[in-house]
Structure formats: C-alpha cells, structure tokens
Short mmCIF file of C-alpha atoms in Angstrom, two decimals:
data_model
loop_
_atom_site.label_atom_id
_atom_site.label_comp_id
_atom_site.label_asym_id
_atom_site.label_seq_id
_atom_site.Cartn_x
_atom_site.Cartn_y
_atom_site.Cartn_z
CA MET I 95 21.81 14.13 -8.08
CA GLU I 96 21.25 11.23 -10.51
CA SER I 97 17.02 10.70 -11.85
CA ARG I 98 16.48 6.98 -12.27
CA PRO I 99 13.05 5.82 -13.82
CA LEU I 100 10.71 4.26 -11.67
CA SER I 101 9.91 0.54 -12.25
CA THR I 102 7.35 -1.00 -12.55
CA GLN I 103 7.77 -2.21 -9.31
CA SER I 104 7.94 0.92 -7.04
CA VAL I 105 5.06 2.12 -9.28
CA GLN I 106 3.04 -0.69 -7.62
CA ASN I 107 4.18 -0.23 -4.53
CA ASN I 108 3.20 3.16 -4.21
CA MET I 109 -0.12 2.38 -5.82
CA ASP I 110 -1.18 0.17 -3.21
CA PHE I 111 -1.15 3.14 -0.34
CA TRP I 112 -3.56 4.92 -2.69
CA GLN I 113 -7.39 4.48 -1.03
CA PRO I 114 -9.20 7.24 -2.32
CA ALA I 115 -12.98 7.10 -1.28
CA LEU I 116 -15.46 6.34 -3.80
CA LEU I 117 -18.32 9.24 -2.88
CA SER I 118 -20.40 10.27 -5.80
CA ILE I 119 -19.40 13.46 -7.18
CA ASP I 120 -21.54 15.59 -5.40
CA ARG I 121 -20.30 14.23 -2.27
CA GLU I 122 -16.98 14.87 -3.73
CA HIS I 123 -17.34 18.11 -4.72
CA LEU I 124 -19.67 20.60 -2.60
CA PRO I 125 -18.76 20.82 0.20
CA GLU I 126 -15.67 22.30 -1.77
CA MET I 127 -17.69 24.46 -4.14
CA PRO I 128 -17.26 28.02 -2.08
CA LEU I 129 -13.12 27.64 -2.02
CA LEU I 130 -13.04 25.97 -5.50
CA ASN I 131 -14.88 28.82 -7.29
CA SER I 132 -13.09 31.44 -4.90
CA ARG I 133 -9.93 30.40 -6.15
CA ALA I 134 -11.26 30.12 -9.68
CA ARG I 135 -12.17 33.67 -9.54
CA ASP I 136 -8.75 35.10 -7.68
CA ILE I 137 -6.64 32.81 -10.99
CA LYS I 138 -8.95 34.21 -13.31
CA ARG I 139 -8.06 37.91 -12.35
CA THR I 140 -4.99 37.69 -10.92
CA HIS I 141 -2.81 35.43 -13.74
CA GLY I 142 -2.60 36.64 -17.32
CA TYR I 143 -2.19 33.49 -18.99
CA ALA I 144 -5.48 32.08 -16.94
CA ASN I 145 -7.18 35.18 -18.09
CA GLY I 146 -6.07 34.97 -21.56
CA ALA I 147 -6.82 31.29 -22.15
CA GLU I 148 -10.46 32.00 -20.69
CA GLN I 149 -10.46 34.44 -23.32
CA ILE I 150 -9.17 32.26 -26.36
CA TYR I 151 -11.55 29.79 -25.12
CA VAL I 152 -14.55 32.11 -25.14
CA ASP I 153 -13.52 33.62 -28.56
CA ASN I 154 -13.21 30.09 -30.20
CA ILE I 155 -16.75 28.90 -28.97
CA VAL I 156 -18.44 31.78 -29.11
CA GLY I 157 -16.84 34.22 -31.62
CA HIS I 158 -17.73 37.79 -32.47
CA GLN I 159 -21.74 36.68 -33.21
CA PHE I 160 -23.26 34.50 -31.59
CA ARG I 161 -25.64 33.03 -34.77
CA LEU I 162 -28.56 31.07 -35.40
CA SER I 163 -27.81 28.43 -38.66
CA ALA I 164 -31.29 27.14 -39.77
CA LYS I 165 -31.00 24.52 -41.11
CA PRO I 166 -35.35 23.28 -41.57
CA ASN I 167 -35.31 19.56 -42.68
CA TYR I 168 -37.05 19.99 -45.62
CA LYS I 169 -38.14 16.70 -47.15
CA VAL I 170 -39.67 16.01 -43.59
CA LEU I 171 -41.88 18.91 -43.87
CA GLY I 172 -43.24 18.71 -47.40
CA LEU I 173 -41.29 22.07 -48.29
CA ASP I 174 -39.33 22.76 -51.65
CA ALA I 175 -35.69 23.50 -50.91
CA GLU I 176 -36.51 27.23 -52.21
CA ILE I 177 -38.84 27.85 -49.76
CA ALA I 178 -36.90 25.70 -47.30
CA CYS I 179 -33.67 28.03 -48.20
CA ASN I 180 -35.92 31.21 -47.58
CA TRP I 181 -37.37 30.59 -44.60
CA ALA I 182 -34.48 29.68 -43.18
CA LYS I 183 -33.10 32.98 -44.26
CA ASP I 184 -35.85 35.09 -42.85
CA VAL I 185 -36.50 33.44 -39.18
CA GLU I 186 -31.93 33.80 -39.32
CA ALA I 187 -33.25 37.75 -39.85
CA ARG I 188 -35.54 38.04 -37.82
CA PHE I 189 -33.85 35.94 -34.47
CA THR I 190 -30.47 38.25 -35.34
CA ASP I 191 -33.08 41.68 -35.29
CA TRP I 192 -34.09 40.24 -31.75
CA ALA I 193 -30.85 38.35 -30.12
CA GLU I 194 -28.71 41.53 -31.18
CA ASP I 195 -31.14 44.72 -30.48
CA PRO I 196 -29.46 47.61 -29.49
CA ASP I 197 -31.82 47.81 -26.72
CA CYS I 198 -30.49 44.35 -25.70
CA TRP I 199 -34.37 43.21 -25.18
CA ILE I 200 -32.93 39.81 -24.54
CA ASP I 201 -31.76 39.94 -21.78
CA ALA I 202 -33.78 40.64 -18.20
CA GLU I 203 -31.30 43.37 -17.02
CA GLU I 204 -31.50 45.20 -20.93
CA LYS I 205 -27.59 45.66 -20.17
CA ARG I 206 -26.82 42.44 -23.14
CA THR I 207 -26.77 41.01 -25.63
CA LEU I 208 -27.83 37.01 -26.57
CA THR I 209 -23.51 37.05 -27.64
CA MET I 210 -22.77 39.37 -24.41
CA MET I 211 -24.87 36.88 -22.67
CA ALA I 212 -23.01 33.69 -24.41
CA ARG I 213 -19.98 34.74 -23.85
CA GLU I 214 -20.82 35.48 -20.18
CA SER I 215 -22.07 32.16 -19.67
CA VAL I 216 -18.98 30.51 -20.98
CA ARG I 217 -16.52 32.47 -19.39
CA HIS I 218 -18.78 31.66 -15.61
CA TYR I 219 -18.80 27.74 -17.37
CA ALA I 220 -15.00 28.05 -17.77
CA SER I 221 -13.98 29.11 -14.39
CA GLN I 222 -17.52 27.98 -12.60
CA GLY I 223 -18.51 24.32 -14.36
CA GLU I 224 -22.03 25.62 -14.68
CA ILE I 225 -23.88 28.02 -16.05
CA LEU I 226 -27.20 29.43 -13.86
CA ALA I 227 -30.71 31.60 -15.98
CA SER I 228 -33.99 31.84 -15.73
CA ALA I 229 -36.65 32.10 -18.91
CA GLU I 230 -38.54 34.93 -18.31
CA TRP I 231 -42.31 36.65 -19.49
CA ARG I 232 -42.39 40.20 -20.04
CA ARG I 233 -45.65 41.60 -19.13
CA LYS I 234 -45.65 44.17 -21.64
CA SER I 235 -44.50 43.88 -25.11
CA ILE I 236 -43.06 46.82 -26.74
CA ASN I 237 -43.28 47.15 -30.94
CA ASN I 238 -44.72 43.73 -31.11
CA ARG I 239 -41.42 42.51 -29.90
CA PRO I 240 -41.14 38.64 -28.58
CA GLN I 241 -42.19 38.49 -24.95
CA THR I 242 -39.66 36.09 -24.02
CA CYS I 243 -36.17 36.51 -22.13
CA ILE I 244 -33.10 35.36 -20.30
CA LYS I 245 -32.23 36.51 -16.26
CA LEU I 246 -28.60 35.16 -16.12
CA ILE I 247 -27.86 34.26 -12.36
CA ASP I 248 -24.59 34.17 -10.65
CA SER I 249 -24.72 30.11 -9.42
CA GLU I 250 -22.94 30.86 -6.72
CA ARG I 251 -26.78 32.44 -5.47
CA LEU I 252 -27.75 28.89 -5.14
CA THR I 253 -28.28 27.29 -1.98
CA ASN I 254 -30.57 25.54 0.53
CA PRO I 255 -33.54 27.71 1.41
CA PHE I 256 -31.91 28.97 5.40
CA GLU I 257 -28.86 27.21 5.17
CA GLN I 258 -30.20 24.18 5.76
CA ALA I 259 -27.88 20.60 4.54
CA ASP I 260 -28.56 18.22 1.71
CA THR I 261 -30.81 16.02 1.44
CA GLN I 262 -32.18 13.22 -0.61
CA TYR I 263 -34.69 15.55 -2.06
CA LEU I 264 -32.64 19.40 -1.95
CA ARG I 265 -29.00 19.30 -2.69
CA ALA I 266 -26.81 22.79 -3.15
CA GLY I 267 -30.26 24.83 -3.83
CA ILE I 268 -31.79 22.13 -6.43
CA GLU I 269 -35.17 20.44 -5.60
CA LEU I 270 -34.81 16.38 -7.22
CA GLY I 271 -37.49 14.33 -7.88
CA ASN I 272 -37.46 10.77 -6.75
CA ARG I 273 -35.55 9.49 -10.24
CA GLY I 274 -32.85 12.47 -9.01
CA GLN I 275 -34.38 14.97 -11.81
CA ALA I 276 -34.51 18.84 -10.91
CA ILE I 277 -37.92 20.21 -10.05
CA ALA I 278 -37.55 23.25 -8.60
CA TYR I 279 -34.08 25.68 -7.72
#
C-alpha cells in the first residue's frame, strides 16, 4: 500500500472535528490520577527501558551525592572574599556531616541520607509528577545534632478527609485559601 503525504486541506478537515473541552488542570487530571499513577508505577516496575530511563534521569539530576554549594554574596554581607570562602567551606562540611550522617538523622524515619531522599524524591516526581514531604522537629537532640528532619510521604496518601468531594476550598487533600494558596494538607 502506497502512503501519501496528507494535504493541508485534509489535515484542516480532520482538525475541524477535534473540539477538546477547555478545563483546568485539576479538572482534567484529578479524576484520573489513581489510574495514571498505577500505570506509571506498573510501567516503571515491568518495563526495562522505562526503568533505565528513570535511573538515568535520577543520576543526571542528583548524582552520587547531593551536595551544598555555598556561595555567599560577600559584597552584600560586607565580608572579605577570603573570609566568605572559608565560611562557605565550613558550612559545606557541616552540611555534609548532617546530610550524609550514617545514622540518617536528617530522615524522620532514620533510614535514608539526604542523597537517598533526593534520589527517591526525583524518582517519585518522574512518575507521579509531585513530591510530598513534611518538616519535622525532634523533641530532643542527641550530641547537639540539628533537630530538624524531613519525612517523605507518598503523595497518593494525600486525599480529602472522609472521601469528601473536591470543593472550591478543598482539592485532592489540599485546603486552599481565597487566592488558591495551600493552607493545609
């Protein structure tokens, strides 16, 4: 069978019947999110190319270690360039000690380092399109460690209470303010 290029007129005629509804992103995607998420998870789990592509994506964004690159604006701070450089090195070293602590103190669950959490977050964002986390405060500090930690939460757990329908001020588990800003999750 011989294939012929489509003429401009035939493309125009086909496009005349294509009348998609103009909906907000939420109205388009939220009803289908469970199905889309399960499909993305299944493809990632069962398809080698998809899994490999995601791995390359994560490697390119996070790399083998998520590091702080402190570059203080020493002129605005009124500091000497050498003092600012020494300060940056000190802050970077302290940050690395906190972020890559073998006891995983940065993770509220004490299972992952910051690099592990960053890799998991990028991986989740690649398939689900969002990342959900909570900043937590430890009640007591050990060895003067920072008390702030991060708890990663699977975004599929975020839903409206008691399976309520979405409203103007409650959408997909997010309580919204008058201007659409997130107030509570």
